[in-house]
Short mmCIF file of C-alpha atoms in Angstrom, two decimals:
data_model
loop_
_atom_site.label_atom_id
_atom_site.label_comp_id
_atom_site.label_asym_id
_atom_site.label_seq_id
_atom_site.Cartn_x
_atom_site.Cartn_y
_atom_site.Cartn_z
CA MET A 24 -0.01 -0.08 -0.01
CA GLN A 25 2.88 2.28 0.86
CA ASN A 26 4.18 1.69 -2.71
CA LYS A 27 0.85 2.49 -4.08
CA ILE A 28 0.66 5.70 -2.20
CA ILE A 29 4.21 6.60 -3.42
CA LEU A 30 3.17 5.80 -7.03
CA SER A 31 0.03 7.95 -6.62
CA THR A 32 2.14 10.79 -5.23
CA LEU A 33 4.53 10.55 -8.25
CA LEU A 34 1.70 10.48 -10.72
CA MET A 35 0.26 13.58 -9.12
CA ALA A 36 3.69 15.24 -9.13
CA SER A 37 3.98 14.28 -12.79
CA THR A 38 0.58 15.82 -13.68
CA ALA A 39 1.64 19.03 -11.84
CA LEU A 40 4.79 19.26 -13.85
CA LEU A 41 2.94 18.82 -17.22
CA ILE A 42 0.50 21.51 -16.29
CA ALA A 43 3.46 23.83 -15.27
CA CYS A 44 4.99 23.13 -18.66
CA GLY A 45 1.78 24.22 -20.42
CA ASP A 46 1.22 20.78 -21.89
CA THR A 47 -2.47 20.88 -21.36
CA ASP A 48 -5.55 22.65 -22.65
CA GLU A 49 -6.58 24.97 -19.90
CA ASN A 50 -9.95 25.61 -21.78
CA THR A 51 -11.01 21.91 -21.32
CA LYS A 52 -9.34 20.66 -18.16
CA SER A 53 -10.77 21.20 -14.71
CA GLU A 54 -9.05 20.63 -11.28
CA PRO A 55 -9.86 17.39 -9.71
CA ALA A 56 -12.44 17.71 -7.07
CA GLU A 57 -10.27 17.32 -3.96
CA THR A 58 -12.18 17.77 -0.70
CA PRO A 59 -10.21 18.06 2.61
CA ARG A 60 -10.96 15.26 5.04
CA PRO A 61 -13.06 16.63 7.93
CA PHE A 62 -12.65 15.61 11.61
CA ALA A 63 -8.85 16.25 11.61
CA SER A 64 -6.82 14.92 14.50
CA THR A 65 -6.28 17.27 17.29
CA TYR A 66 -4.04 14.96 19.23
CA THR A 67 -1.31 16.65 21.27
CA ALA A 68 1.22 14.57 23.13
CA MET A 69 1.24 14.89 26.89
CA PRO A 70 4.27 16.66 28.39
CA SER A 71 7.23 14.28 28.91
CA LYS A 72 10.61 14.42 30.55
CA THR A 73 13.93 13.52 29.26
CA THR A 74 14.28 9.94 30.44
CA PHE A 75 17.07 7.40 30.75
CA ILE A 76 16.05 3.73 31.08
CA THR A 77 19.02 1.66 32.08
CA ASN A 78 19.79 -2.01 32.78
CA ALA A 79 16.88 -3.20 30.79
CA GLN A 80 16.32 -6.41 28.73
CA ILE A 81 15.19 -4.83 25.45
CA ILE A 82 12.84 -6.35 22.72
CA ASP A 83 13.00 -3.67 20.26
CA GLY A 84 10.59 -5.04 17.58
CA VAL A 85 13.38 -4.94 15.00
CA ASN A 86 15.99 -7.43 15.91
CA ASP A 87 15.55 -11.22 16.57
CA GLU A 88 17.19 -11.33 19.95
CA VAL A 89 16.72 -9.75 23.39
CA THR A 90 19.50 -7.38 24.19
CA SER A 91 20.64 -5.69 27.39
CA GLY A 92 20.98 -1.99 27.23
CA ASN A 93 19.66 1.57 27.82
CA LEU A 94 17.38 3.95 26.10
CA VAL A 95 17.14 7.80 26.07
CA ILE A 96 13.92 9.63 25.43
CA THR A 97 13.89 13.29 24.53
CA GLU A 98 10.87 15.43 23.71
CA GLY A 99 8.75 12.37 23.32
CA ARG A 100 11.03 10.54 20.83
CA ILE A 101 13.72 7.86 21.25
CA THR A 102 16.97 9.61 20.75
CA ALA A 103 19.39 6.71 21.73
CA ILE A 104 19.35 3.11 22.28
CA GLY A 105 22.15 0.58 23.04
CA VAL A 106 24.48 -0.95 25.59
CA ASP A 107 26.90 2.08 25.63
CA VAL A 108 24.25 4.83 25.69
CA THR A 109 24.81 7.10 28.75
CA ALA A 110 22.30 9.39 30.54
CA PRO A 111 21.96 12.96 29.29
CA ASP A 112 22.29 15.77 31.76
CA GLY A 113 19.17 16.24 33.79
CA ALA A 114 17.58 13.15 32.69
CA THR A 115 15.09 11.21 34.86
CA THR A 116 16.50 7.68 35.34
CA ILE A 117 14.47 4.54 35.49
CA ASP A 118 16.41 1.58 36.69
CA ALA A 119 14.82 -1.48 34.85
CA ALA A 120 17.20 -4.12 36.17
CA GLY A 121 15.47 -7.47 36.03
CA ARG A 122 12.78 -6.12 33.79
CA TYR A 123 11.93 -5.86 30.15
CA VAL A 124 11.21 -2.97 27.78
CA THR A 125 9.19 -3.49 24.65
CA PRO A 126 7.39 -1.25 22.23
CA GLY A 127 3.86 -0.41 23.11
CA ILE A 128 1.32 -3.00 21.85
CA ILE A 129 -0.92 -2.17 18.88
CA ASP A 130 -4.19 -3.87 18.50
CA ILE A 131 -5.32 -3.78 14.92
CA HIS A 132 -8.78 -4.88 15.61
CA SER A 133 -10.82 -3.30 18.36
CA HIS A 134 -14.32 -1.99 18.88
CA LEU A 135 -13.65 -0.07 22.14
CA GLY A 136 -15.72 3.01 22.19
CA ASN A 137 -18.03 1.69 19.53
CA TYR A 138 -19.35 -0.96 21.96
CA ALA A 139 -18.51 0.75 25.16
CA SER A 140 -18.69 -0.57 28.71
CA PRO A 141 -21.16 -1.10 30.23
CA SER A 142 -22.46 -3.44 27.48
CA VAL A 143 -25.98 -2.07 27.03
CA ARG A 144 -28.05 -1.48 23.86
CA ALA A 145 -27.50 2.39 24.21
CA HIS A 146 -23.73 1.70 23.63
CA SER A 147 -24.12 -0.43 20.54
CA ASP A 148 -22.68 1.84 17.82
CA GLY A 149 -20.44 -0.47 15.75
CA ASN A 150 -22.65 -1.81 13.11
CA GLU A 151 -24.73 0.34 10.71
CA VAL A 152 -27.08 -2.59 9.87
CA THR A 153 -29.21 -0.78 7.42
CA SER A 154 -27.72 -1.78 4.11
CA PRO A 155 -24.90 -4.13 2.99
CA VAL A 156 -23.01 -1.16 1.61
CA THR A 157 -22.37 1.53 4.28
CA SER A 158 -18.91 2.74 3.18
CA GLU A 159 -20.04 6.21 3.98
CA VAL A 160 -19.98 5.79 7.74
CA ASP A 161 -17.04 6.21 10.01
CA ALA A 162 -16.15 4.17 13.08
CA GLU A 163 -14.85 7.38 14.87
CA HIS A 164 -18.33 8.83 14.78
CA GLY A 165 -19.52 6.04 17.21
CA VAL A 166 -16.46 6.16 19.39
CA TRP A 167 -17.34 7.20 23.00
CA PRO A 168 -13.99 8.51 24.41
CA GLN A 169 -15.20 7.89 27.99
CA ASP A 170 -15.36 4.05 27.49
CA PRO A 171 -13.58 2.70 30.49
CA GLY A 172 -12.27 -0.06 28.30
CA PHE A 173 -9.52 2.22 27.04
CA ASP A 174 -8.13 2.54 30.54
CA GLU A 175 -8.21 -1.16 31.05
CA ALA A 176 -6.45 -1.72 27.70
CA LEU A 177 -3.71 0.80 28.73
CA GLN A 178 -2.96 -1.22 31.74
CA GLY A 179 -2.33 -4.20 29.39
CA GLY A 180 0.27 -2.22 27.51
CA ILE A 181 -1.95 -1.10 24.66
CA THR A 182 -0.68 2.30 23.29
CA THR A 183 -2.36 2.33 19.89
CA LEU A 184 -5.50 0.75 18.69
CA HIS A 185 -7.49 0.51 15.54
CA ILE A 186 -11.18 0.82 15.82
CA LEU A 187 -13.36 -0.87 13.18
CA PRO A 188 -16.95 -0.98 12.29
CA GLY A 189 -18.55 -4.39 12.83
CA SER A 190 -18.71 -7.10 10.22
CA ALA A 191 -22.30 -7.16 9.27
CA ASN A 192 -21.92 -5.42 5.87
CA LEU A 193 -20.01 -6.12 2.64
CA PHE A 194 -18.62 -2.63 2.98
CA GLY A 195 -18.91 -1.67 6.61
CA GLY A 196 -17.31 1.84 6.73
CA ARG A 197 -14.12 3.59 7.66
CA GLY A 198 -11.93 2.59 10.52
CA VAL A 199 -9.87 4.93 12.57
CA THR A 200 -6.41 4.56 14.36
CA LEU A 201 -6.33 6.06 17.94
CA ARG A 202 -3.79 6.86 20.53
CA ASN A 203 -4.82 5.28 23.86
CA VAL A 204 -4.98 8.48 25.80
CA ALA A 205 -7.57 10.19 27.87
CA SER A 206 -9.42 12.89 25.74
CA ARG A 207 -12.82 14.75 25.68
CA THR A 208 -13.09 14.08 21.97
CA VAL A 209 -12.29 11.28 19.55
CA GLN A 210 -10.44 13.80 17.41
CA GLY A 211 -8.06 14.22 20.38
CA MET A 212 -7.31 10.52 20.23
CA LYS A 213 -6.77 10.23 16.47
CA PHE A 214 -3.21 9.07 15.45
CA PRO A 215 -1.90 12.11 13.44
CA GLU A 216 -1.63 11.39 9.66
CA ALA A 217 -2.55 7.87 10.11
CA PRO A 218 -4.25 6.53 6.88
CA ASP A 219 -7.91 5.98 6.85
CA THR A 220 -9.06 2.32 6.53
CA LEU A 221 -12.09 0.52 5.08
CA LYS A 222 -13.73 -2.41 6.86
CA MET A 223 -15.12 -5.08 4.54
CA ALA A 224 -16.47 -8.51 5.36
CA CYS A 225 -16.83 -11.72 3.57
CA GLY A 226 -18.47 -15.05 4.42
CA GLU A 227 -21.30 -15.86 6.75
CA ASN A 228 -22.09 -12.41 8.34
CA PRO A 229 -23.30 -10.39 5.36
CA LYS A 230 -25.53 -13.21 3.91
CA ARG A 231 -26.95 -14.04 7.40
CA VAL A 232 -27.77 -10.43 8.16
CA TYR A 233 -29.22 -9.42 4.75
CA GLY A 234 -30.51 -12.77 3.46
CA SER A 235 -34.01 -11.87 4.39
CA LYS A 236 -33.63 -8.23 3.68
CA GLY A 237 -33.12 -8.21 0.02
CA GLY A 238 -29.64 -9.79 -0.05
CA PRO A 239 -26.98 -10.87 -0.34
CA GLY A 240 -28.28 -14.25 0.62
CA SER A 241 -25.32 -16.32 -0.31
CA ARG A 242 -21.60 -16.13 -0.90
CA MET A 243 -22.38 -15.68 -4.64
CA GLY A 244 -24.33 -12.61 -3.74
CA ASN A 245 -21.48 -11.33 -1.59
CA VAL A 246 -19.00 -11.42 -4.38
CA ALA A 247 -21.42 -9.93 -6.92
CA GLY A 248 -22.08 -7.16 -4.33
CA TYR A 249 -18.38 -6.40 -4.08
CA ARG A 250 -17.89 -6.26 -7.88
CA LYS A 251 -20.99 -4.10 -8.62
CA ASN A 252 -19.87 -1.48 -6.23
CA TRP A 253 -16.32 -1.42 -7.26
CA ILE A 254 -17.58 -0.69 -10.87
CA LYS A 255 -19.62 2.17 -9.58
CA ALA A 256 -16.51 3.36 -7.65
CA ALA A 257 -14.31 3.22 -10.72
CA GLU A 258 -16.91 5.35 -12.61
CA TYR A 259 -17.18 7.80 -9.78
CA LYS A 260 -13.35 8.00 -9.58
CA LYS A 261 -13.14 9.01 -13.27
CA LYS A 262 -15.79 11.78 -12.84
CA ARG A 263 -14.01 12.91 -9.64
CA ASP A 264 -10.67 13.00 -11.33
CA LYS A 265 -12.13 15.07 -14.24
CA GLY A 266 -13.83 17.46 -11.87
CA GLY A 267 -16.00 20.25 -13.05
CA ASP A 268 -19.30 21.89 -11.92
CA SER A 269 -21.27 18.73 -12.95
CA PHE A 270 -19.38 16.59 -10.28
CA THR A 271 -21.45 15.80 -7.20
CA ARG A 272 -20.06 14.26 -4.02
CA ASN A 273 -21.19 10.79 -2.93
CA LEU A 274 -19.88 9.85 0.42
CA GLN A 275 -20.46 6.05 -0.20
CA LEU A 276 -18.54 6.02 -3.38
CA GLU A 277 -15.99 8.58 -2.12
CA THR A 278 -14.59 6.04 0.32
CA LEU A 279 -14.29 3.31 -2.42
CA ALA A 280 -12.71 5.74 -4.89
CA ASP A 281 -10.16 6.69 -2.19
CA VAL A 282 -9.31 2.98 -1.96
CA LEU A 283 -8.72 2.81 -5.77
CA ASP A 284 -6.53 5.90 -5.38
CA GLY A 285 -4.38 4.07 -2.71
CA LYS A 286 -5.28 6.54 0.11
CA ILE A 287 -7.31 4.03 2.19
CA LEU A 288 -6.12 0.65 3.55
CA VAL A 289 -8.54 -2.23 3.20
CA GLN A 290 -9.02 -4.34 6.29
CA MET A 291 -11.05 -7.38 5.39
CA HIS A 292 -12.90 -9.72 7.74
CA CYS A 293 -12.46 -13.27 6.30
CA TYR A 294 -12.06 -16.64 7.81
CA ARG A 295 -11.86 -19.25 5.05
CA ALA A 296 -8.72 -19.68 2.90
CA ASP A 297 -10.68 -20.09 -0.39
CA GLU A 298 -12.56 -16.84 0.23
CA MET A 299 -9.49 -14.88 1.02
CA VAL A 300 -8.03 -15.91 -2.33
CA GLN A 301 -11.25 -15.02 -4.19
CA ILE A 302 -11.00 -11.51 -2.48
CA LEU A 303 -7.43 -11.14 -3.82
CA ASP A 304 -8.66 -11.90 -7.39
CA ILE A 305 -11.40 -9.21 -6.97
CA ALA A 306 -8.62 -6.78 -5.75
CA LYS A 307 -6.58 -7.54 -8.90
CA GLU A 308 -9.70 -7.09 -11.13
CA PHE A 309 -10.22 -3.52 -9.78
CA ASP A 310 -6.55 -2.66 -9.09
CA TYR A 311 -6.67 -2.11 -5.36
CA LYS A 312 -4.82 -3.75 -2.48
CA VAL A 313 -6.07 -5.79 0.54
CA THR A 314 -3.80 -4.72 3.49
CA THR A 315 -4.88 -7.25 6.05
CA PHE A 316 -7.25 -10.15 6.33
CA HIS A 317 -8.83 -10.14 9.96
CA HIS A 318 -9.93 -13.34 11.83
CA ALA A 319 -8.00 -15.28 9.13
CA VAL A 320 -8.51 -18.66 10.89
CA GLU A 321 -7.44 -20.50 7.80
CA ALA A 322 -4.56 -18.29 6.78
CA TYR A 323 -2.00 -21.14 7.46
CA LYS A 324 -3.53 -22.99 4.31
CA ILE A 325 -2.55 -20.00 2.06
CA ALA A 326 0.33 -18.52 3.88
CA ASP A 327 2.48 -18.74 0.68
CA ILE A 328 -0.15 -16.83 -1.22
CA LEU A 329 -0.36 -14.05 1.39
CA ALA A 330 3.43 -13.78 1.34
CA GLU A 331 3.44 -13.61 -2.49
CA ASN A 332 0.80 -10.74 -2.43
CA ASP A 333 2.32 -8.88 0.55
CA VAL A 334 -0.91 -9.18 2.47
CA CYS A 335 -0.95 -9.41 6.28
CA ALA A 336 -3.07 -11.81 8.43
CA ALA A 337 -4.38 -10.76 11.75
CA MET A 338 -5.31 -13.76 13.89
CA TRP A 339 -6.24 -15.20 17.33
CA ALA A 340 -4.09 -17.50 19.17
CA ASP A 341 -6.54 -20.32 19.84
CA TRP A 342 -10.09 -19.02 19.22
CA TYR A 343 -11.89 -20.95 16.53
CA GLY A 344 -14.75 -23.38 16.00
CA PHE A 345 -17.50 -21.13 17.08
CA LYS A 346 -19.26 -21.18 13.68
CA MET A 347 -18.81 -23.08 10.44
CA GLU A 348 -16.39 -20.73 8.70
CA SER A 349 -14.11 -20.64 11.79
CA ASN A 350 -14.24 -24.45 12.20
CA ASP A 351 -10.88 -25.49 10.67
CA GLY A 352 -8.57 -23.53 12.94
CA ILE A 353 -5.24 -24.62 14.47
CA ARG A 354 -3.31 -23.22 17.31
CA GLU A 355 -0.21 -22.88 15.17
CA ASN A 356 -1.87 -20.42 12.69
CA VAL A 357 0.12 -17.36 13.59
CA PRO A 358 3.56 -18.99 13.64
CA PHE A 359 2.92 -21.07 10.51
CA VAL A 360 1.90 -17.89 8.61
CA HIS A 361 5.08 -16.13 9.81
CA ALA A 362 7.19 -19.17 8.96
CA ALA A 363 5.89 -18.95 5.34
CA GLY A 364 7.27 -15.33 5.13
CA ALA A 365 4.01 -13.59 5.50
CA CYS A 366 3.12 -10.69 7.81
CA ALA A 367 1.43 -12.23 10.76
CA MET A 368 -0.09 -10.54 13.93
CA ILE A 369 -2.33 -11.10 16.86
CA HIS A 370 -5.60 -9.17 17.36
CA SER A 371 -8.13 -9.09 20.05
CA ASP A 372 -11.62 -8.13 18.78
CA ASP A 373 -12.60 -8.16 22.38
CA GLN A 374 -12.74 -5.77 25.37
CA ASP A 375 -11.14 -8.33 27.71
CA ASN A 376 -8.60 -10.01 25.47
CA ILE A 377 -7.07 -6.74 24.60
CA GLN A 378 -5.87 -6.46 28.21
CA ARG A 379 -3.45 -9.57 27.85
CA LEU A 380 -2.40 -9.68 24.27
CA ASN A 381 1.20 -10.57 25.40
CA GLN A 382 -0.24 -13.79 26.72
CA GLU A 383 -1.99 -14.54 23.53
CA VAL A 384 1.21 -14.23 21.65
CA ALA A 385 3.10 -16.22 24.20
CA LYS A 386 0.56 -19.06 23.70
CA THR A 387 0.76 -19.10 19.92
CA TRP A 388 4.55 -18.77 20.04
CA ALA A 389 4.79 -21.79 22.23
CA ASP A 390 2.46 -23.75 20.07
CA GLY A 391 4.54 -23.00 16.93
CA ASN A 392 7.83 -24.11 18.58
CA ARG A 393 6.22 -27.29 19.88
CA ALA A 394 5.33 -28.01 16.28
CA GLY A 395 8.96 -27.83 15.43
CA LEU A 396 9.50 -24.19 14.55
CA ASN A 397 12.33 -22.27 16.33
CA ILE A 398 11.00 -18.71 16.59
CA PRO A 399 12.82 -16.45 19.03
CA LYS A 400 10.72 -14.53 21.55
CA ALA A 401 11.97 -11.18 20.08
CA THR A 402 10.78 -12.29 16.67
CA ALA A 403 7.47 -13.21 17.95
CA TRP A 404 7.05 -9.80 19.69
CA LYS A 405 6.77 -8.34 16.04
CA TRP A 406 3.18 -9.93 15.94
CA LEU A 407 2.22 -7.47 18.71
CA SER A 408 3.62 -4.12 17.50
CA THR A 409 5.85 -4.16 14.36
CA ASN A 410 3.42 -5.85 11.99
CA PRO A 411 0.24 -4.13 13.16
CA ALA A 412 2.08 -0.79 12.71
CA LYS A 413 2.97 -1.82 9.22
CA ALA A 414 -0.63 -2.94 8.34
CA LEU A 415 -1.91 0.48 9.65
CA GLY A 416 0.61 2.60 7.67
CA ILE A 417 2.19 4.05 10.85
CA LEU A 418 5.38 1.96 11.09
CA ASP A 419 7.42 5.02 10.28
CA GLU A 420 6.09 6.48 13.56
CA THR A 421 5.67 3.66 16.09
CA GLY A 422 5.74 -0.14 16.46
CA THR A 423 9.48 -0.41 17.27
CA LEU A 424 12.01 1.04 19.56
CA GLU A 425 14.29 2.87 17.11
CA VAL A 426 15.88 6.29 17.18
CA GLY A 427 13.55 8.94 15.79
CA LYS A 428 10.30 7.06 16.61
CA ARG A 429 7.64 7.97 19.13
CA ALA A 430 8.58 6.74 22.55
CA ASP A 431 5.74 4.32 23.00
CA TYR A 432 7.12 1.71 25.31
CA VAL A 433 6.10 -0.74 28.10
CA ILE A 434 8.30 -1.70 31.02
CA TRP A 435 7.25 -5.24 32.08
CA SER A 436 7.73 -6.70 35.63
CA SER A 437 9.34 -9.72 34.04
CA ASP A 438 9.61 -11.59 30.80
CA PRO A 439 6.39 -10.55 28.86
CA PHE A 440 5.97 -14.06 27.63
CA SER A 441 5.33 -15.20 31.19
CA THR A 442 1.74 -15.38 32.56
CA TYR A 443 2.99 -13.59 35.63
CA ALA A 444 4.42 -10.60 33.82
CA ARG A 445 2.54 -7.21 34.28
CA PRO A 446 3.21 -3.80 32.75
CA ASP A 447 4.85 -1.55 35.45
CA THR A 448 4.91 1.51 33.26
CA VAL A 449 3.27 2.41 29.91
CA ALA A 450 4.38 5.46 28.07
CA ILE A 451 2.97 7.11 25.06
CA ASP A 452 5.06 9.72 23.19
CA GLY A 453 7.49 9.50 26.16
CA ALA A 454 4.87 10.55 28.66
CA ILE A 455 4.10 8.04 31.34
CA ALA A 456 0.33 7.29 31.22
CA PHE A 457 0.35 4.29 33.54
CA ASP A 458 2.58 3.56 36.44
CA ARG A 459 1.86 0.69 38.82
CA ALA A 460 4.04 1.70 41.59
CA SER A 461 2.74 5.23 41.90
CA GLY A 462 -0.88 4.33 41.04
CA LEU A 463 -0.84 6.78 38.14
CA LYS A 464 -3.57 5.77 35.61
CA PRO A 465 -6.46 7.49 33.75
CA LYS A 466 -9.97 7.11 35.02
CA SER A 467 -12.87 7.73 32.76
CA ASP A 468 -15.30 10.50 33.71
CA PHE A 469 -17.93 7.73 33.58
CA ARG A 470 -16.31 6.19 36.72
CA LEU A 471 -16.12 9.40 38.74
CA GLY A 472 -18.29 9.07 41.84
CA GLN A 473 -18.11 5.35 41.73
CA GLY A 474 -16.26 3.18 44.13
CA LYS A 475 -13.04 1.53 43.48
CA ALA A 476 -12.95 -0.85 40.55
CA VAL A 477 -12.11 -4.48 41.03
CA GLY A 478 -8.30 -4.59 41.45
CA ASP A 479 -8.03 -0.88 42.01
CA ASP A 480 -5.76 -0.46 44.81
CA THR A 481 -5.34 3.33 44.79
#
């Protein structure tokens, strides 16, 4: 997708150069109808101190081994990392002896805020179940920033999360990538410059929901629905590119046209291997890219094809068999996809599971190695931060502990692949948002006036 964005940028630059050279007819050409995206991010990083973390066991999300060393964080960014790094003057020192430092966890599939706690009907804002095609809706418009689930996820090491519409529709709507920070508005949580995404779904859900409401009523209808709407989107894109007074905006087709332009990343709910390959064929027919298959229970069957097409798979460690299309799962799915050279990652899709994704990776890592693989822990950590960042188009900013990146990190009480490990400290842009020792943690306004939560020892 990044290549496609770069190609799109080069084409736009070439077009601008031709116009500058006068190689166009000013009397017949109109400017493309570009409309600024509303609801811009207003996220501002919390104040942070220059920090020196020393004596840490470091999993950086880049290398394949755990190293011992130090980190320096300055103005919210990682400015040095390594064994010979020393403390800058005036830095706050954190002695992490006996503890581990990792990148903050990124959950690529969450509905926090859209299905906020407490789980009541009034908080059900994740599925626009009015049509199989609702690409005009945005998950961010259903996010309630006061969802206490954000605070609980932070205590599990989640620093960034991707909120998606539900999976009832063929085209469910736009997703949004959020920083896991306390904010009065969703705009205040939006990851700056993160690409928009489009949630799509295949398989049982769309035909089950709409089978008695005019369709689709079968997988045949699902595929026909995708293709008919991509044809409409291609025609809309032509008109939009041409511009002019006769062009009229259509929010539904605008999202799909942005996919064809490479501006939006497709996140596709799909369980079965055969359906995922059909979707890849549709993507080739209409010249767009699927970035990630979500809930890809049968990804292990087509791991080589995913690798060839540079498509990621977001999976559970051991949750499958709860409906027919999820029946043929294996516990080694994530490591087998990784071993084939494809981009593998863990995801939660759950307000509780998101609080212990390190344990989910530990389980599937162990299953893979018991099956004969020899995957180092530091490599498996990439399923929690590096690969989700890649699939969301934000790897240049976060997902690894590298000089120049946002200082999103977790200090773990012990080896994070242990059931007993807990985040001691969670920082976002270098600012400590959760600290177990001091009791620092956010508390949703929704909880103000209420008694202590379970496990709340402050």
